[in-house]
Tab-separated table of C-alpha atoms and ligand atoms in Angstrom:
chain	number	residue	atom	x	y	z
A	291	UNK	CA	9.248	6.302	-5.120
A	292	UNK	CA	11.691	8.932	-6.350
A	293	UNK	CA	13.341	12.054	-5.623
A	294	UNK	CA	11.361	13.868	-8.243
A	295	UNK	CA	7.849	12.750	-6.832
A	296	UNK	CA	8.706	14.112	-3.316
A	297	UNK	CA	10.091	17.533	-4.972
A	298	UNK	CA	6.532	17.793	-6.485
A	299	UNK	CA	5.179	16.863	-2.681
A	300	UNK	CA	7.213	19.685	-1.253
A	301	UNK	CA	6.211	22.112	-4.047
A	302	UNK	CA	2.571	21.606	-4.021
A	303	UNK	CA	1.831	21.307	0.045
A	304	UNK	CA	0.923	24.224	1.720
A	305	UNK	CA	2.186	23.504	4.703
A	306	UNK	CA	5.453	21.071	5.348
A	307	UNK	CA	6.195	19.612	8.654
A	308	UNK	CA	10.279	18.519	8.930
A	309	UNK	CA	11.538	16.276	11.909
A	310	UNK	CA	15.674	16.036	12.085
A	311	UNK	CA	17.304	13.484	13.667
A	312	UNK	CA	21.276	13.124	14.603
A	313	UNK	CA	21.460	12.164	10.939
A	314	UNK	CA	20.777	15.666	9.697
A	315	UNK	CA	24.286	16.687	11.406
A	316	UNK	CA	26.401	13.890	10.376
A	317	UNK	CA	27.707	15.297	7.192
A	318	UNK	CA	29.145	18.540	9.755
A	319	UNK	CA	30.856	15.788	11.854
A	320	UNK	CA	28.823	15.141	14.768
A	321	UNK	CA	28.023	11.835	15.305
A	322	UNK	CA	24.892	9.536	15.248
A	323	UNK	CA	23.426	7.964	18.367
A	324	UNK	CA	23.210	4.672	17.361
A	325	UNK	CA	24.809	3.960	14.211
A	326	UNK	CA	26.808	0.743	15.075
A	327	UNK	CA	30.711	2.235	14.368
A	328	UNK	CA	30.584	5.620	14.805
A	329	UNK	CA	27.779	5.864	16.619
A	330	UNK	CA	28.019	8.085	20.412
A	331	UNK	CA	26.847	4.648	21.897
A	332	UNK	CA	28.975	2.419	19.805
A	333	UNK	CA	31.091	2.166	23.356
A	334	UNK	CA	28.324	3.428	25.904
A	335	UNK	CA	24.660	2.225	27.505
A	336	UNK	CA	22.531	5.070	26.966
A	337	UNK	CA	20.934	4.058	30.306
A	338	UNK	CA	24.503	5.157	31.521
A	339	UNK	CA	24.798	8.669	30.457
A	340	UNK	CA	21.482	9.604	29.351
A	341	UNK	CA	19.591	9.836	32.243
A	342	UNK	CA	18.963	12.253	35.132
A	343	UNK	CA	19.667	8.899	37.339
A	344	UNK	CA	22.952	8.087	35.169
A	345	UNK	CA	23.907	12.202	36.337
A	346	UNK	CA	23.126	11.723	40.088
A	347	UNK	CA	25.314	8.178	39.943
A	348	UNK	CA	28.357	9.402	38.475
A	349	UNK	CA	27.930	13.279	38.149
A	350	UNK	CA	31.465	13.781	36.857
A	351	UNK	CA	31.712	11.669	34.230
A	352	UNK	CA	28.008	12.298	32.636
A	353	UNK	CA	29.803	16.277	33.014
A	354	UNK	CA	32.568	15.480	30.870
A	355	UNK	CA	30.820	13.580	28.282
A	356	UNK	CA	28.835	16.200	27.560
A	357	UNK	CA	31.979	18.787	27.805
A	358	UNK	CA	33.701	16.965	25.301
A	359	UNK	CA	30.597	16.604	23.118
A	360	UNK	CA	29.849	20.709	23.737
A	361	UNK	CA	33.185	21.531	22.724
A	362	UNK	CA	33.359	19.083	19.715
A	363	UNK	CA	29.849	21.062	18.457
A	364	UNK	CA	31.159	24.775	18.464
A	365	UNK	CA	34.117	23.562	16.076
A	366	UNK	CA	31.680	22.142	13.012
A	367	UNK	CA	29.582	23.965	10.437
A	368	UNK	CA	26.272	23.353	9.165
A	369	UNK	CA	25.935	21.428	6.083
A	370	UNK	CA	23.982	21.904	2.666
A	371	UNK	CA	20.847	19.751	4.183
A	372	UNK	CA	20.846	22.890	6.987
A	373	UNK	CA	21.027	25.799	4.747
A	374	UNK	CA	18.568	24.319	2.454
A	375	UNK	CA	15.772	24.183	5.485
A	376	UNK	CA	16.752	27.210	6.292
A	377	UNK	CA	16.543	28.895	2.774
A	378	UNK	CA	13.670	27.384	2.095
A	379	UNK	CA	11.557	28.637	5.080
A	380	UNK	CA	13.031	32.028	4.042
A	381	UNK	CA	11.705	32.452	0.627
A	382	UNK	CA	8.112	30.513	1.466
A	383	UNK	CA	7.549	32.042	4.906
A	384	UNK	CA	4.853	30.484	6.988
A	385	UNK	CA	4.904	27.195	4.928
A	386	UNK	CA	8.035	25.111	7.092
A	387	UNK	CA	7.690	24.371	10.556
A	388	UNK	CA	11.137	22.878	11.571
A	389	UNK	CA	11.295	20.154	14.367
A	390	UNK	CA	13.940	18.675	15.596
A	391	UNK	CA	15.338	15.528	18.065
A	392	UNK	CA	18.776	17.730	18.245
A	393	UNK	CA	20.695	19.218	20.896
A	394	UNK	CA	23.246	20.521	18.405
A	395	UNK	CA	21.916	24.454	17.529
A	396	UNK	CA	23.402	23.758	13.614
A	397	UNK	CA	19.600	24.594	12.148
A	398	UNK	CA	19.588	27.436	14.033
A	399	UNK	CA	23.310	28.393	13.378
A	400	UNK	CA	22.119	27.915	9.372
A	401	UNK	CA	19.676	30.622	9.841
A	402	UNK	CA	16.614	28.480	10.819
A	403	UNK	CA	13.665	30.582	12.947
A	404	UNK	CA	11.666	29.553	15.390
A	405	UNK	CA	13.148	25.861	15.579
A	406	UNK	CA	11.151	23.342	17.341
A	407	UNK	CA	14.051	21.767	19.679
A	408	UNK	CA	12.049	18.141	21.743
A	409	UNK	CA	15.358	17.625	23.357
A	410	UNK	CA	16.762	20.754	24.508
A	411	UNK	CA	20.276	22.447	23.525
A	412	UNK	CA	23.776	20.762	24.579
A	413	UNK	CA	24.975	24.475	25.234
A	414	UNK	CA	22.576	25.408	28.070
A	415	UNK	CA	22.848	24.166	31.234
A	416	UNK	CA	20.172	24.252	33.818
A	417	UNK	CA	19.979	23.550	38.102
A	418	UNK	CA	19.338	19.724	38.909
A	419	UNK	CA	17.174	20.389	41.316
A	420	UNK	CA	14.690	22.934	41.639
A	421	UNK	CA	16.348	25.739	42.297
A	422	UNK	CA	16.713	27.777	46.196
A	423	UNK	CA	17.135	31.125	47.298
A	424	UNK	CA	20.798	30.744	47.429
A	425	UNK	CA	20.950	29.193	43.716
A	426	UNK	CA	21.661	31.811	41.752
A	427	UNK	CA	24.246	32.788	38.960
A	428	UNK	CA	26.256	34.523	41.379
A	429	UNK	CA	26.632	31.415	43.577
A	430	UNK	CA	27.789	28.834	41.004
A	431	UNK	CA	31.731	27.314	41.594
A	432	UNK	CA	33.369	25.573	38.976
A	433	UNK	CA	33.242	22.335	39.018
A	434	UNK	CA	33.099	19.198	36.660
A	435	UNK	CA	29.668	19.787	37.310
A	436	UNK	CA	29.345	23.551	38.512
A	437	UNK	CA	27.498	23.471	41.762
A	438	UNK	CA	25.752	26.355	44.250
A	439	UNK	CA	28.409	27.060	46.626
A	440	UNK	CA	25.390	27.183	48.873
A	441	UNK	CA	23.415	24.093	48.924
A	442	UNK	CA	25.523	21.933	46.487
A	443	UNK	CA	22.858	22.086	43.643
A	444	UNK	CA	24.278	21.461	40.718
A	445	UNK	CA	24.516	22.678	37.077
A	446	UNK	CA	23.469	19.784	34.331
A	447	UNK	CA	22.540	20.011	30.877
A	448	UNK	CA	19.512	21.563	29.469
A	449	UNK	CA	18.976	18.418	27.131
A	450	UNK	CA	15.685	15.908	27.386
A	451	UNK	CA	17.484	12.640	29.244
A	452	UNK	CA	15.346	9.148	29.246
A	453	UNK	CA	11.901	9.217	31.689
A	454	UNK	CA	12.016	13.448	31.250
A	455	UNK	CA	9.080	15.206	29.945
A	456	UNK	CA	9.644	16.952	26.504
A	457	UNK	CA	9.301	20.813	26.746
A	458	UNK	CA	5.163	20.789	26.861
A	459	UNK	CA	4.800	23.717	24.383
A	460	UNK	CA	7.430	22.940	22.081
A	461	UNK	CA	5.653	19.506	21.874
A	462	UNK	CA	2.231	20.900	21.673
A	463	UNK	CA	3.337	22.970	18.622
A	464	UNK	CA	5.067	19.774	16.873
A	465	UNK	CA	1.984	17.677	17.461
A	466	UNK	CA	0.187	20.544	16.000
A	467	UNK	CA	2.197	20.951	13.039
A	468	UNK	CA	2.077	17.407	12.198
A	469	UNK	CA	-1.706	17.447	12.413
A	470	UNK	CA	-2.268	20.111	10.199
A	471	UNK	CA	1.298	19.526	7.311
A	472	UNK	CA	0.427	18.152	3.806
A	473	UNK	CA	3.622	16.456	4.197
A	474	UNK	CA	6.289	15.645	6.781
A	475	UNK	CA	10.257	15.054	5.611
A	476	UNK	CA	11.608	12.355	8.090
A	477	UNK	CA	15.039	13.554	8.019
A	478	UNK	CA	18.044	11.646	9.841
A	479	UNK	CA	16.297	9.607	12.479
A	480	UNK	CA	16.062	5.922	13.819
A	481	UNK	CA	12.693	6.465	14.490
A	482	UNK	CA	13.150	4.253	17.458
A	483	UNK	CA	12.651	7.567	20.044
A	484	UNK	CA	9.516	8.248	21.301
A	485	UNK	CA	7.639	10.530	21.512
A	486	UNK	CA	9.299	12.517	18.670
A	487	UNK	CA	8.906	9.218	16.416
A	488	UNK	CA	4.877	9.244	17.224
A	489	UNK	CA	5.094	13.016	15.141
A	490	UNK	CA	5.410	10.692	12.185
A	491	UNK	CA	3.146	8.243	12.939
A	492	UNK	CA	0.428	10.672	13.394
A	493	UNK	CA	1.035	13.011	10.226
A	494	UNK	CA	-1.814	13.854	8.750
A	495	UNK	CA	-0.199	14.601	4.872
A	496	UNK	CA	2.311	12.511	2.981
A	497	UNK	CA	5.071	11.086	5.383
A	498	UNK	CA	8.292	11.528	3.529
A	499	UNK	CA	11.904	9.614	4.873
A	500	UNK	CA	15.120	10.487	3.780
A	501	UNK	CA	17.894	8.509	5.308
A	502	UNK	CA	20.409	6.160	3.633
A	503	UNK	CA	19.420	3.468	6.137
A	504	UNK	CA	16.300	1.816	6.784
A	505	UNK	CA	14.381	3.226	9.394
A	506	UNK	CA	11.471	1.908	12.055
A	507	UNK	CA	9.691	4.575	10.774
A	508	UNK	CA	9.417	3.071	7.241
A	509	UNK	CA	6.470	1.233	7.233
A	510	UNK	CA	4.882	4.447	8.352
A	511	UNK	CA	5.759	6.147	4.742
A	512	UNK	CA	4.683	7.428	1.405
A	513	UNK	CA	8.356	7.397	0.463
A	514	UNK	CA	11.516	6.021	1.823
A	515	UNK	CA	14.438	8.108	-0.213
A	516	UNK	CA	17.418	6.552	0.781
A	517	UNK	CA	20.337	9.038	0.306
A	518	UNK	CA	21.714	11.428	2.604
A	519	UNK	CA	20.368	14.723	4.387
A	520	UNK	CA	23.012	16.837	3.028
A	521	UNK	CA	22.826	15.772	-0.611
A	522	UNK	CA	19.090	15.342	-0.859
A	523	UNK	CA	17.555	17.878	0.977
A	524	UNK	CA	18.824	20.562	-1.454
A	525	UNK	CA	17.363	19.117	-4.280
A	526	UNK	CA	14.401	18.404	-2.829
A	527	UNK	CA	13.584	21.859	-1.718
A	528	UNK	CA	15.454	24.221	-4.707
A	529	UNK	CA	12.493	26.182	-5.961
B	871	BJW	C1	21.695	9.834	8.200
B	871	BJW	C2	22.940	10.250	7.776
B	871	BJW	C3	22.957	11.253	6.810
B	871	BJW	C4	23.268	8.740	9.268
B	871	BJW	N1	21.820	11.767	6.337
B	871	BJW	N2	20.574	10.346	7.702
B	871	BJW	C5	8.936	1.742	25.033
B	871	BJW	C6	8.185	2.119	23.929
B	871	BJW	C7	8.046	3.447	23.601
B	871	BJW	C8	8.647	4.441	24.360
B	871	BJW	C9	9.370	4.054	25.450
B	871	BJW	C10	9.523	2.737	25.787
B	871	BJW	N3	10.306	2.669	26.902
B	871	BJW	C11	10.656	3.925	27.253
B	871	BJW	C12	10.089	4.778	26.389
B	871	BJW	C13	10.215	6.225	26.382
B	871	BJW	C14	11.553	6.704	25.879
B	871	BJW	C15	11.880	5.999	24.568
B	871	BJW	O1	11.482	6.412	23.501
B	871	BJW	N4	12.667	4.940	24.627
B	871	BJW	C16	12.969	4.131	23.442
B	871	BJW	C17	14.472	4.083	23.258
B	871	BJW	C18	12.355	2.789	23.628
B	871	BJW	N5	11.390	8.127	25.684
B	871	BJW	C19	11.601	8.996	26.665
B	871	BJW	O2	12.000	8.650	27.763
B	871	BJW	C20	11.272	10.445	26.369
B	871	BJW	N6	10.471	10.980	27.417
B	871	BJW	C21	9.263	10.486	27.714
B	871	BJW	O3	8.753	9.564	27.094
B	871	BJW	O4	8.688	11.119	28.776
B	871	BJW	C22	7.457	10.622	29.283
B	871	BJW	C23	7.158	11.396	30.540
B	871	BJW	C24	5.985	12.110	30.639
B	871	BJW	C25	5.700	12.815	31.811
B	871	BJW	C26	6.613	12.792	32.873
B	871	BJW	C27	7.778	12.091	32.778
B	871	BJW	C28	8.063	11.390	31.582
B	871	BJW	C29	12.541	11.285	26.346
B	871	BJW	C30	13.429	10.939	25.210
B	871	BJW	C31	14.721	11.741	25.324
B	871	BJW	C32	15.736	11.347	24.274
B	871	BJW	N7	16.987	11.951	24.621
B	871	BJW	C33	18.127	11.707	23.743
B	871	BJW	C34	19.402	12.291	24.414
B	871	BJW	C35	19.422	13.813	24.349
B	871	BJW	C36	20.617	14.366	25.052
B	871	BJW	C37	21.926	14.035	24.373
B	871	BJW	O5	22.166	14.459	23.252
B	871	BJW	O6	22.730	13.346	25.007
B	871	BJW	O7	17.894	12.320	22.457
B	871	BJW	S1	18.339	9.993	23.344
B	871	BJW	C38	18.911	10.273	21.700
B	871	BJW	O8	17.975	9.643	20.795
B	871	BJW	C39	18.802	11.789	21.457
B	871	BJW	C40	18.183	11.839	20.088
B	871	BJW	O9	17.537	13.083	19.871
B	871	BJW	C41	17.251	10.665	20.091
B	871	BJW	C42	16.875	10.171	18.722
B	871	BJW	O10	17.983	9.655	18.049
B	871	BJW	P1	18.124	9.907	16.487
B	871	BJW	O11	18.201	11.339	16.216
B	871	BJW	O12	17.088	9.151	15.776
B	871	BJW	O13	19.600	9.304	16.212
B	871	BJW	P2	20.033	7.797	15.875
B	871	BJW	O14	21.478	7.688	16.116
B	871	BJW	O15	19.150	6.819	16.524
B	871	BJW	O16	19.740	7.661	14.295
B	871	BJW	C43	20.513	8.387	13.334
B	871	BJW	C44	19.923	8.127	11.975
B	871	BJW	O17	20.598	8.934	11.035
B	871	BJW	C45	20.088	6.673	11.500
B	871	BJW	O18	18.842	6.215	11.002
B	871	BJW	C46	21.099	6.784	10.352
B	871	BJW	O19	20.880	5.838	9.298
B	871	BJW	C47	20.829	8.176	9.855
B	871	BJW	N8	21.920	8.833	9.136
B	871	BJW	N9	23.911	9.496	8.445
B	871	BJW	C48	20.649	11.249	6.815
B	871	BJW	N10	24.168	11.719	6.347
């Protein structure tokens, strides 16, 4: 299947469903999960830093991982795959819905509205445990994490670890996208997450992918364009 088919796809559905992965970003400079050099967890166990249970263990160094990563965000841009999404669902409002696996903010930093975000934002942070009287703004000290000078609560990221619920509405409004697209672009994703990857899975139009690697999603496609998200994504959606 070729470019050109998919760019009649995205001209002739009424409504197009997109789900980003940490692909999407890579051309900015933010790296992958799980590609196998440059990858986040090239060195790392996910089990180890991406879970609440990883957090309580080692508190610090979960902190600073996701410091580092935080800071490493607000210096990059968002590429040509970003602006295209975003220029896209400008000039054909009401026909995009834009979902994404990242914690990054470059969609909406492009200009993207209403962004469906499973897995949080690496630049909020949110109590650990559910939060007291005494937990309050007011009431945080710094720390490597902050904490409730209080009760010792402390501050952790707002991002979806391992074992955590996705954001119910959020998900609600992905599933219902996917239900109702003429076609879903499978942008920059593994596929391997769940249950982001299920969105695919149960598209009800044409399942598009574009990634320059092969994906676990594949089998689950019309089309498997293998190029990347910042080269391909304007040319499939230029009017
Ligand atoms: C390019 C490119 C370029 C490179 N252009 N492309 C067994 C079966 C099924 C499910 C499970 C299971 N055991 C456990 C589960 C559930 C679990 C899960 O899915 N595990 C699997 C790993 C097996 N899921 C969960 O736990 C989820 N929650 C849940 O299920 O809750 C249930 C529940 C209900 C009620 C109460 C309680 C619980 C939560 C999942 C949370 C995922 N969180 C993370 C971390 C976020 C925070 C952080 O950033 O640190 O989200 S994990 C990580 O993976 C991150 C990503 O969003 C997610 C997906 O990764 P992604 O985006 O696909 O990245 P990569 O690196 O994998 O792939 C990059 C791709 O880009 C590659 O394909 C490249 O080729 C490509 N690429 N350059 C285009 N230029």
């Amino acid at each position: 299947m070729n470019t050109g088919q998919v760019r009649d796809w995205v001209r002739a559905a009424k409504h197009i469903a997109v789900l980003t992965g940490a692909g999407m970003s890579a051309e900015s400079g933010v790296p992958t999960f799980r590609d196998s050099q440059t990858g986040l967890w090239a060195k790392f166990d996910p089990q180890q830093l991406a879970t609440e249970e990883a957090f309580r263990a080692n508190p610090s160094m979960v902190w600073d991982w996701y410091a580092h990563r935080r800071q490493a965000i607000a210096k990059v841009q968002p590429n040509a795959g970003h602006r295209a999404l975003a220029g896209f669902a400008k000039r054909h409002a009401g026909r995009l819905t834009l979902i994404t696996q990242n914690v990054d903010g470059l969609h909406q930093r492009a200009g993207s509205e209403a962004v469906l975000a499973l897995h949080g934002n690496i630049a909020q942070d949110r109590w650990l445990d559910t939060p007291r009287a005494c937990c309050n703004a007011h009431a945080v000290a710094a720390g490597s994490p902050p904490y409730c000078d209080r009760c010792g609560n402390m501050r952790r990221p707002a991002v979806v670890w391992f074992g955590e619920p996705l954001p119910q509405s959020v998900f609600a409004q992905a599933e219902q996208a996917a239900q109702h697209c003429e076609l879903m672009l499978v942008v920059g994703t593994s596929g391997l997450v769940y249950p982001a990857a299920g969105l695919a899975r149960s598209a009800r139009g044409r399942v598009a992918i574009v990634n320059p690697e092969p994906t676990a999603l594949d089998d689950a496609a019309d089309a498997v364009l293998h190029g990347t998200a910042a080269k391909l994504l304007p040319v499939l959606l230029e009017d």
